[in-house]
Coordinates of C-alpha atoms in Angstrom, one line a residue:
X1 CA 103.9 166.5 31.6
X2 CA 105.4 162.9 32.8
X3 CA 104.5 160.9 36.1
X4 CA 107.0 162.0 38.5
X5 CA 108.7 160.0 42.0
X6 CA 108.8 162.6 44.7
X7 CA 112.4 162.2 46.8
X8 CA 111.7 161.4 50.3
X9 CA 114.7 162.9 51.1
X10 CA 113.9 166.0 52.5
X11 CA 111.8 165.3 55.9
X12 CA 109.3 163.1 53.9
X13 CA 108.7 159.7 55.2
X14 CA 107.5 157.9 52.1
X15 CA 108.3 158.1 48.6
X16 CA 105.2 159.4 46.8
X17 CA 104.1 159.0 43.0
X18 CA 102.1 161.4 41.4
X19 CA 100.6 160.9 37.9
X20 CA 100.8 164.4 35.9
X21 CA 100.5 162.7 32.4
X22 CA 97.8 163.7 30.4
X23 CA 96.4 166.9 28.9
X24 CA 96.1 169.4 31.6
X25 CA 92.8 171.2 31.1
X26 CA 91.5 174.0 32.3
X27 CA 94.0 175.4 35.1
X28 CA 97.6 173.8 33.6
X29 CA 99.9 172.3 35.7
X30 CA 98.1 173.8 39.4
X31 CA 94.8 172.2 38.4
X32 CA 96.6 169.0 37.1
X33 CA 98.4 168.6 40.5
X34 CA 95.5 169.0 42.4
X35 CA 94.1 166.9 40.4
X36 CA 96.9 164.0 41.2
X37 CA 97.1 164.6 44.9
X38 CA 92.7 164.6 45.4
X39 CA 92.9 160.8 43.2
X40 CA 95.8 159.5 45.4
X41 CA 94.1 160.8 48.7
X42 CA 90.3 159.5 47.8
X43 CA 92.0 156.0 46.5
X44 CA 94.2 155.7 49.9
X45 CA 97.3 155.6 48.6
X46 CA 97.9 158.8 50.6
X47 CA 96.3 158.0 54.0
X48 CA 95.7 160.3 57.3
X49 CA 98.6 161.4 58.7
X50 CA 101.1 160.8 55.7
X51 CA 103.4 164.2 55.2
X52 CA 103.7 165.7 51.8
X53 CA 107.1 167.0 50.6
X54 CA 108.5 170.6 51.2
X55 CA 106.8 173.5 48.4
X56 CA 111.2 173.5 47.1
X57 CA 111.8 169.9 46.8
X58 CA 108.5 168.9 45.2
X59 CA 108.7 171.5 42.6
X60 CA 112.1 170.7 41.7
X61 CA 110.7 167.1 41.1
X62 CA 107.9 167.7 39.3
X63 CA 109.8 170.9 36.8
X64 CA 107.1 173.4 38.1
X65 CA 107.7 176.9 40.1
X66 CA 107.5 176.3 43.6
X67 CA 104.4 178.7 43.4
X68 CA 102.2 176.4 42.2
X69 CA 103.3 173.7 44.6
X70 CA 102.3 176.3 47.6
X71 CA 99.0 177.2 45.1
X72 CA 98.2 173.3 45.2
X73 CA 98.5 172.8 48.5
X74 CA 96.5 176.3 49.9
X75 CA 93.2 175.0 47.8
X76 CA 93.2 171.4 49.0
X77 CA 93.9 173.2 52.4
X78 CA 90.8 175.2 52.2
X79 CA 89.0 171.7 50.9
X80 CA 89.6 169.6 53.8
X81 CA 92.2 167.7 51.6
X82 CA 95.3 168.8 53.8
X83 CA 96.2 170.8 56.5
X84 CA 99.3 173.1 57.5
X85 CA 100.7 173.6 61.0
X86 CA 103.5 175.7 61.4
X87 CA 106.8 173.0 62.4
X88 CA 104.7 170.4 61.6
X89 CA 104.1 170.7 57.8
X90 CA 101.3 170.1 55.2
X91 CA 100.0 166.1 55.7
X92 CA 97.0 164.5 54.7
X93 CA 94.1 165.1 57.1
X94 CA 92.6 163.0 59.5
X95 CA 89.6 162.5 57.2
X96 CA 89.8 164.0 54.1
X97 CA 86.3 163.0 52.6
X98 CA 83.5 160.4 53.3
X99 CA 83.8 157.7 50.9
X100 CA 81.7 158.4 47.8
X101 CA 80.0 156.1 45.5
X102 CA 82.8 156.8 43.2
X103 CA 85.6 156.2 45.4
X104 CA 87.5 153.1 45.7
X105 CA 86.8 151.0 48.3
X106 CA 89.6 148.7 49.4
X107 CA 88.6 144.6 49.3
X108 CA 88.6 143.0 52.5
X109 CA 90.9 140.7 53.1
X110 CA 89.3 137.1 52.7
X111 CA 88.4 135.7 56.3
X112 CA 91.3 133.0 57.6
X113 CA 90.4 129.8 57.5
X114 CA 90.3 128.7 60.6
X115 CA 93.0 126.9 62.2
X116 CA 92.2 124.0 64.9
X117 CA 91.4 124.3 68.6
X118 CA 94.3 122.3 69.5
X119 CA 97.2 121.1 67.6
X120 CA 98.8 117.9 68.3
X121 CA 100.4 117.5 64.7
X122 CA 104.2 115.9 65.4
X123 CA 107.4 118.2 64.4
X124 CA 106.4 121.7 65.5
X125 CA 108.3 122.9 68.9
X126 CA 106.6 125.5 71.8
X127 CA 107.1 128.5 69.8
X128 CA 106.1 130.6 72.7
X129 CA 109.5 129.1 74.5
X130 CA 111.8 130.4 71.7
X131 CA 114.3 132.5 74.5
X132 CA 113.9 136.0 72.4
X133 CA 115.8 137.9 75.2
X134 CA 119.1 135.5 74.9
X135 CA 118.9 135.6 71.0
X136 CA 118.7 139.0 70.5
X137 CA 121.7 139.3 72.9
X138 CA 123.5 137.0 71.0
X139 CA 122.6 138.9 68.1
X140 CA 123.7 142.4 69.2
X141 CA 126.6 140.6 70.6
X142 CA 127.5 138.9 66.6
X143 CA 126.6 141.8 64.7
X144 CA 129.0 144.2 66.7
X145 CA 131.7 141.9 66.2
X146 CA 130.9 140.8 62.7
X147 CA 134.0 141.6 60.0
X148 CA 132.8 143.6 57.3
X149 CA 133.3 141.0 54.7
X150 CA 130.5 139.5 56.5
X151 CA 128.1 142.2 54.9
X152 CA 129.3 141.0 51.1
X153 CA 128.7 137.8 49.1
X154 CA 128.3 134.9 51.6
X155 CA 130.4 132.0 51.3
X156 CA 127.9 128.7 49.9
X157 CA 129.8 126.5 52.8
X158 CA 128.7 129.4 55.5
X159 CA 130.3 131.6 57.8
X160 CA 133.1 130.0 59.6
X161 CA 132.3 131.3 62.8
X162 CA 129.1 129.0 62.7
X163 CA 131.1 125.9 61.7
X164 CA 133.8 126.4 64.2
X165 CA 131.2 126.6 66.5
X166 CA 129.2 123.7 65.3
X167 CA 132.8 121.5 65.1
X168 CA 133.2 121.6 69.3
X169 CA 129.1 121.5 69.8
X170 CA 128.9 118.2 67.5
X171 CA 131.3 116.9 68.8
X172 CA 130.4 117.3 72.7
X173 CA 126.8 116.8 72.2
X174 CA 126.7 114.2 69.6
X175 CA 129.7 112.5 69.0
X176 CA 130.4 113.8 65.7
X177 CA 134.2 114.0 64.4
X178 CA 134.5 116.5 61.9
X179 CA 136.6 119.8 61.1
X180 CA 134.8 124.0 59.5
X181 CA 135.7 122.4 56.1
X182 CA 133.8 119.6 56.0
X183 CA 130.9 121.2 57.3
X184 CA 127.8 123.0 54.8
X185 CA 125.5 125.2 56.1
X186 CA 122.0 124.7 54.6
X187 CA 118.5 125.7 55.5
X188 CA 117.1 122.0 57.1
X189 CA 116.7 118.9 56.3
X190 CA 115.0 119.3 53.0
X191 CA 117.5 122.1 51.7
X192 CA 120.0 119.2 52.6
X193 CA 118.4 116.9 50.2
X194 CA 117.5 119.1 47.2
X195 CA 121.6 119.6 47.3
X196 CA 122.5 116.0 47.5
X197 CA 120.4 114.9 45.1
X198 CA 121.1 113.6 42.1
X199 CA 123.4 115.8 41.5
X200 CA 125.8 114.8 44.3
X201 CA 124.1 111.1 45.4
X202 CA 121.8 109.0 42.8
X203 CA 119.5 106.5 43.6
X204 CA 118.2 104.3 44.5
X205 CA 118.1 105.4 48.0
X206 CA 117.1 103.1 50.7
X207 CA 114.8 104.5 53.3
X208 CA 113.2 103.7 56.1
X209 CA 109.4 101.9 55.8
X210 CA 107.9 104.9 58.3
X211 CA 108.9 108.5 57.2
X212 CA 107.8 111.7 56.6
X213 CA 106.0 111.9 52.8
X214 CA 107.3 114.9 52.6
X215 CA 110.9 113.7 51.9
X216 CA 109.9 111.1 49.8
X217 CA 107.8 113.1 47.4
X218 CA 110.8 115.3 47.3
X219 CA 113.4 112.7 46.2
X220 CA 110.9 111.4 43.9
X221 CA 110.4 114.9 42.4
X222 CA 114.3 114.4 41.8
X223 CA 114.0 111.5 40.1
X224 CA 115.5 108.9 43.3
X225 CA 113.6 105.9 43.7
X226 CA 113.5 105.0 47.7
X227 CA 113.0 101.5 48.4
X228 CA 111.4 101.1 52.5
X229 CA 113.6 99.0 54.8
X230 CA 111.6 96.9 57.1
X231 CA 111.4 98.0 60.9
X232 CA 111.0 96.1 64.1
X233 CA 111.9 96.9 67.6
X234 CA 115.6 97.4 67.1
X235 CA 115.0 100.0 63.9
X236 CA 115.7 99.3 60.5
X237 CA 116.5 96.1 59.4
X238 CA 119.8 96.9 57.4
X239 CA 120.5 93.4 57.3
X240 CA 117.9 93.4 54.2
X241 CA 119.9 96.5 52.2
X242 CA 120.1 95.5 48.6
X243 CA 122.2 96.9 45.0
X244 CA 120.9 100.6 47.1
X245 CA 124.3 102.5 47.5
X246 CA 123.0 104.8 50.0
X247 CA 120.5 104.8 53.0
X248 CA 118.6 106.9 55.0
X249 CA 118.1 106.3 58.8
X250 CA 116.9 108.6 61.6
X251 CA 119.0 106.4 64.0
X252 CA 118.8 108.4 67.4
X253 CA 115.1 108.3 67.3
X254 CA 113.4 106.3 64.5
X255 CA 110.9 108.5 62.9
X256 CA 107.7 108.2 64.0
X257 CA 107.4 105.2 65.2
X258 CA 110.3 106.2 68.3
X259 CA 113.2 104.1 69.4
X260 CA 117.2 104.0 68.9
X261 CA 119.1 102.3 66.1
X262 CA 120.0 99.2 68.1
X263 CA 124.3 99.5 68.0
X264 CA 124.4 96.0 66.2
X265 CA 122.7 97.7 63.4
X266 CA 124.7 100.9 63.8
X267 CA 128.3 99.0 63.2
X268 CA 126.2 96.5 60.7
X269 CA 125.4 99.7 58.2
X270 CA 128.7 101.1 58.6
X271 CA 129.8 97.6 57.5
X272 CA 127.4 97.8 54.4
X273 CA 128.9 101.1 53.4
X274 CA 132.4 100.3 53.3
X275 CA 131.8 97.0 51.6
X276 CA 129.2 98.7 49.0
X277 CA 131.1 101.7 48.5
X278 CA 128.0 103.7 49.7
X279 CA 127.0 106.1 51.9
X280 CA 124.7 106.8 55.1
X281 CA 122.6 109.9 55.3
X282 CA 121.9 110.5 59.2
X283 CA 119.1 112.3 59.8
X284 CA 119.7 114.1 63.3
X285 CA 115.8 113.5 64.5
X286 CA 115.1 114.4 67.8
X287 CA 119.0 113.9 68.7
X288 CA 118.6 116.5 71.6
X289 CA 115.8 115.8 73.5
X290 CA 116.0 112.3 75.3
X291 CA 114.3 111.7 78.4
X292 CA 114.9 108.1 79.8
X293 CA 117.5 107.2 78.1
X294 CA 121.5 107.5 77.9
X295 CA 122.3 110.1 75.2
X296 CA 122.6 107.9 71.7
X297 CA 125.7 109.2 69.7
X298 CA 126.1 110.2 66.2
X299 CA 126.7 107.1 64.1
X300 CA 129.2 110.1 62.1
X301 CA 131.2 108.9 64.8
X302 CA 131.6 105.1 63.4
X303 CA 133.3 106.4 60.2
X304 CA 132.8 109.9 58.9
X305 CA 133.8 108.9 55.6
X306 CA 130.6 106.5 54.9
X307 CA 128.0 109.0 56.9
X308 CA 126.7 112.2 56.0
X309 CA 125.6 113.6 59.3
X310 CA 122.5 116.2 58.6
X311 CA 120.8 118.5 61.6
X312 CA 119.2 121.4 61.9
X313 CA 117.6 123.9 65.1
X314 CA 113.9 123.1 64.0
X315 CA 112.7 121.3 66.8
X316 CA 115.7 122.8 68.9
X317 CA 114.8 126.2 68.2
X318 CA 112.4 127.1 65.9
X319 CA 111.9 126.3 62.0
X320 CA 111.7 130.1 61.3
X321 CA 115.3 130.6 61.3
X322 CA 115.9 128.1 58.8
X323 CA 119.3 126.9 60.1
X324 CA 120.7 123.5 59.4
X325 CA 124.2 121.6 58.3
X326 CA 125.5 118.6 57.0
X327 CA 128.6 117.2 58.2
X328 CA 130.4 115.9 55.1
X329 CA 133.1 113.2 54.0
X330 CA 135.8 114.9 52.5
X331 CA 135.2 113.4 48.9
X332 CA 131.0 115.2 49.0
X333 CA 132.2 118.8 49.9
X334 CA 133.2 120.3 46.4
X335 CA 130.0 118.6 45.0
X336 CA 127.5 119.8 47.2
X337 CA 129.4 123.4 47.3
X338 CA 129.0 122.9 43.3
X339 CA 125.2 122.5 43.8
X340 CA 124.6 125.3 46.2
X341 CA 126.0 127.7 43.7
X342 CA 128.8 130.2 44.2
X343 CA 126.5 132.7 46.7
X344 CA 125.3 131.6 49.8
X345 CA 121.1 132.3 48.9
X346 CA 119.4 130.4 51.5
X347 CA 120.8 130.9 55.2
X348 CA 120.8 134.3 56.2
X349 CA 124.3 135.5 57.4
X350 CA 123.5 137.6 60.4
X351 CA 121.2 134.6 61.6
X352 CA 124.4 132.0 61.3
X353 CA 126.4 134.5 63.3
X354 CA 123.9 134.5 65.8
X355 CA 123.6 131.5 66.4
X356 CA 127.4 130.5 66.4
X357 CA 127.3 133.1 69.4
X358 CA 124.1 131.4 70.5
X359 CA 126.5 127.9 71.1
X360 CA 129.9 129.4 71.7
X361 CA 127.6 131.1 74.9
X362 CA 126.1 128.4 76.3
X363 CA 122.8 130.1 75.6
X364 CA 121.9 126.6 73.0
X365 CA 122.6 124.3 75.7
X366 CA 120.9 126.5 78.4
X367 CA 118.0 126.4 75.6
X368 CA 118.1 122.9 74.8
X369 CA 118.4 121.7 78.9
X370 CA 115.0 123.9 79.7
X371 CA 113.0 122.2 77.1
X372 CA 113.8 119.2 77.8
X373 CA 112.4 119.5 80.9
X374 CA 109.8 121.3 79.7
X375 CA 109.0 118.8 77.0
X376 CA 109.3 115.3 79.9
X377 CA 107.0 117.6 81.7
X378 CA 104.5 117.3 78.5
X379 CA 105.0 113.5 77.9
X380 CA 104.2 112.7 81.3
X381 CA 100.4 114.4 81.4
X382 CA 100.3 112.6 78.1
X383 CA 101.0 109.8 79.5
X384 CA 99.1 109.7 82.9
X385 CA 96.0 111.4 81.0
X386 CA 95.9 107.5 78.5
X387 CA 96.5 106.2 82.1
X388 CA 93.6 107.3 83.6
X389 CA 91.3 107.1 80.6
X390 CA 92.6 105.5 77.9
X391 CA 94.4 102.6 80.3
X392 CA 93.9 99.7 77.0
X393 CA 95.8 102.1 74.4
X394 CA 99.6 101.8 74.6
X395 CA 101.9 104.3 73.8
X396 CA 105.4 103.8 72.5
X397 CA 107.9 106.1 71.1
X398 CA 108.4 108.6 74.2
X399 CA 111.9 107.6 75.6
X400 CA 112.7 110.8 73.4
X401 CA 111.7 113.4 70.7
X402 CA 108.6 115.6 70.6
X403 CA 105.6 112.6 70.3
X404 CA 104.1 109.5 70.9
X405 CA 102.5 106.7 69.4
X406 CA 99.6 105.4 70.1
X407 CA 98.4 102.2 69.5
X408 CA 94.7 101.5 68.2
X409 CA 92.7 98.5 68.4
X410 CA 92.4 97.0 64.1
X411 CA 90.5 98.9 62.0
X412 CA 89.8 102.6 64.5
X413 CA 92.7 104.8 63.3
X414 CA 90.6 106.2 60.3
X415 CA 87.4 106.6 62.2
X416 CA 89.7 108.1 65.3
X417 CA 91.8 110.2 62.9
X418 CA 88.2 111.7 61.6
X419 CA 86.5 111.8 65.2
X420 CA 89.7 114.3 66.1
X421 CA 88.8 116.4 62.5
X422 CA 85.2 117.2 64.4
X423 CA 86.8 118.2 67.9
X424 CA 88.8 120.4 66.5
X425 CA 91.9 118.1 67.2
X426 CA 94.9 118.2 64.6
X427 CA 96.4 115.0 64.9
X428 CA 98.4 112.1 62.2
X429 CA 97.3 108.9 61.7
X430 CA 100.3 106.5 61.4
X431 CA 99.7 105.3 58.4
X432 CA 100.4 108.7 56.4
X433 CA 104.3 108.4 57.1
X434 CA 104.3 104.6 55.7
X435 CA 106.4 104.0 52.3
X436 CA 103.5 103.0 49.6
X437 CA 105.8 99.9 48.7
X438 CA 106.5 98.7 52.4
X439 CA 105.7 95.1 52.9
X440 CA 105.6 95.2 56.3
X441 CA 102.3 95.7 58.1
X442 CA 100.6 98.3 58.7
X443 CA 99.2 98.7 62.9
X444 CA 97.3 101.3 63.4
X445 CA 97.9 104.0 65.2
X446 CA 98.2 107.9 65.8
X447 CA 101.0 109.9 66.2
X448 CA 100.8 112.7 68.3
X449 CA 102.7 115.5 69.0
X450 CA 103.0 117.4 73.0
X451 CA 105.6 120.3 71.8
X452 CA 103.2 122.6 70.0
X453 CA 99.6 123.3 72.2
X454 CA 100.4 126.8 75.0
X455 CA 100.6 125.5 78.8
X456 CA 97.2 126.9 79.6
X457 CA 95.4 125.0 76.4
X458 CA 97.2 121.7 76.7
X459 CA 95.1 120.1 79.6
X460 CA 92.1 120.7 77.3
X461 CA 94.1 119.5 74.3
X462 CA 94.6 116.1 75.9
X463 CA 90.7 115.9 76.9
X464 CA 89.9 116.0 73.9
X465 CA 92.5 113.2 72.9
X466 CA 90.9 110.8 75.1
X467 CA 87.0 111.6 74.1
X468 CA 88.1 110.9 70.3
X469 CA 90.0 107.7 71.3
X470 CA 88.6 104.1 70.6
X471 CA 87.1 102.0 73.6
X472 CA 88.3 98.8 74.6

């Protein structure tokens, strides 16, 4: 006899494997059947509840006579194994045997580490604001109207619907010109820069001297050297940009340390790239949410020829969809298409026309209006909370985005950084996003982030901010 898969198609829930290989001893195949079905009961693998498969269709899998199916089950009936109600079939019961010495025991699953009382890391948006009523609308809505070629191989650029829609929202929102053509569909920022590089762009790459590590160690997994721009109150200093033939800049909102791209520098780096030849990567940071400011286009807009324009719905929605773009000059799009492969194996269709129904709604702008509301709300207890007890530490960075800076006295972000470590306060220190080869100096400071702790936590989230904070 052979191991045999028992079809669940016959009113059985779950496919069921039963191991029949093996001399059959005393009893042939009856005994050898019971034998398979008491082993995958006692080990769990058939728990409480689970319905076994008509007498008919279980002999016909197994090659026996349906007799010995009905046999099979009538003993482990009169065990305690099973039981038989009439419409309701034979299923495992409720408790087929205490747990022997012999039986296997399942491992428990090793305790979570335990994550922080409050969380005031930078990057991560309210996930309990993600608006799960609109989205699933928008997703019923996209799904019923989805072609059927929209069920086959995806298209590596995207679906068009989602770059249509992203064509008119760009360009409303964020000053982007562009066309569906020039437009790739990827899953974030990252995604974005494992296709560019080297393949596409080489180094070196010219970056900015605060940044996430994150990106670097990526790009230097790739084999691009970045060489750190310095920054001062009006962003980076392109003045300074070498034999680099591209540069990235987070230009709406300098990341971490806050702050626009001042438009001097904006027209000077366009400048640079049509004299050099090269190219600028725009990191869309925080391009949404800006509170006492006038919104700061897209420098896309400048030239779209010397800027690769790169966003995504992280902090705008949540980075669990994995949704992002990059809005290309015409003479990038077959090369990064080239990279990405002939299937589209990272953005997941039905999530792409979502959110194209998402924007082409309103819903994204309804979304992105209430949290920035919702997020000024946040900065401003951060801020009168360091007002009230913390009136010596200053805080920069919050004319936009999702943090703040804070600035330390010489010498305290460490021991402040590790004071937060025993409150149970996940926090950055400023000096993990500095380049290792920046020449510039290094204040100290923590960034902190006011998107991520629920409403009825945050009050005590920021208590604990200020206890942890150096004195005067």
């Amino acid at each position: 006899m052979t191991d045999s898969w028992v079809n669940s198609a016959e009113r059985i829930g779950a496919d069921l494997h039963l191991d029949l290989s093996g001399p059959s001893g005393p009893g042939g195949r009856r005994a050898a059947l019971i034998r398979a079905l008491r082993e995958a009961i006692r080990s769990g693998r058939l728990t409480p509840g689970t319905r076994l498969p008509p007498y008919r269709s279980l002999a016909a899998d197994l090659g026996v006579a349906r007799n010995t199916v009905a046999d099979a089950y009538a003993e482990l009936v009169a065990e305690g194994w099973l039981t038989a109600r009439q419409g309701s079939g034979t299923r495992v019961a409720e408790r087929a045997e205490p747990l022997g010495a012999h039986a296997r025991v399942p491992k428990k699953a090793p305790p979570r580490a335990r994550g922080p009382r409050f969380d005031l890391r930078q990057g991560t948006p309210d996930a309990s604001s993600f608006p799960r009523t609109e989205w699933l609308a928008s997703y019923r809505r996209a799904l019923n109207a989805a072609p059927n070629e929209a069920f086959g191989p995806g298209d590596p650029a995207g679906r068009i619907e989602l770059r249509e829609a992203l064509t008119e929202y760009l360009a409303r929102a964020r000053g982007v010109r562009t066309e569906p053509g020039r437009i790739v569909i990827c899953s974030g920022f990252a995604h974005a820069l494992r296709l560019l590089f080297p393949k596409v762009i080489r180094g070196p790459l010219a970056v900015e001297a605060y940044g996430l590590g994150f990106h670097r160690e990526l790009l230097a997994a790739a084999g691009v050297r970045t060489v750190p721009l310095p920054l001062d109150e009006d962003g980076a200093r392109v003045d300074v940009l070498g034999r680099e033939r591209a540069v990235l800049l987070t230009p709406a909102h300098q990341f971490p340390t806050g702050g626009p791209l001042h438009p001097a520098r904006r027209s000077a780096v366009i400048d640079w790239a049509r004299a050099r030849g090269g190219v600028v990567l725009e990191d869309d940071y925080d391009g949404e949410f800006r509170y006492d400011r006038k919104p700061v286009g897209a420098v896309q807009g400048l030239d779209p020829e010397r800027v690769i324009h790169i966003g995504s719905v992280s902090k705008s929605l949540s980075p669990a969809l994995r949704l992002g773009w990059m809005v290309l000059p015409e003479r990038y799009v077959a090369g990064v298409l080239a990279a990405k492969g002939e299937r589209e194996a990272w953005a997941n269709v039905l999530e792409q026309l979502t959110l194209a129904d998402f924007v082409v709604s309103g819903s994204y702008d309804r979304h992105v209006r209430r949290m920035r509301q919702r997020y000024r709300r946040r900065r401003d207890r951060l801020v009168a909370a360091l007002e009230a007890h913390a009136p010596h530490v200053e805080v920069t960075g919050i004319a936009a985005g999702l943090h703040a800076v804070l600035r330390l006295p010489p010498g305290s972000e460490r021991s402040a950084v590790k004071a937060a470590g025993w409150q149970g306060l996940a926090l950055d220190g400023l000096a993990e996003f500095r380049h290792p080869e920046a020449a510039v100096s290094a204040p100290d400071g923590l960034v902190v982030g006011y998107a991520t702790p629920s409403d009825h936590a945050y009050g005590a989230a920021l208590d604990a901010l200020c206890a942890v904070l150096p004195p005067e």
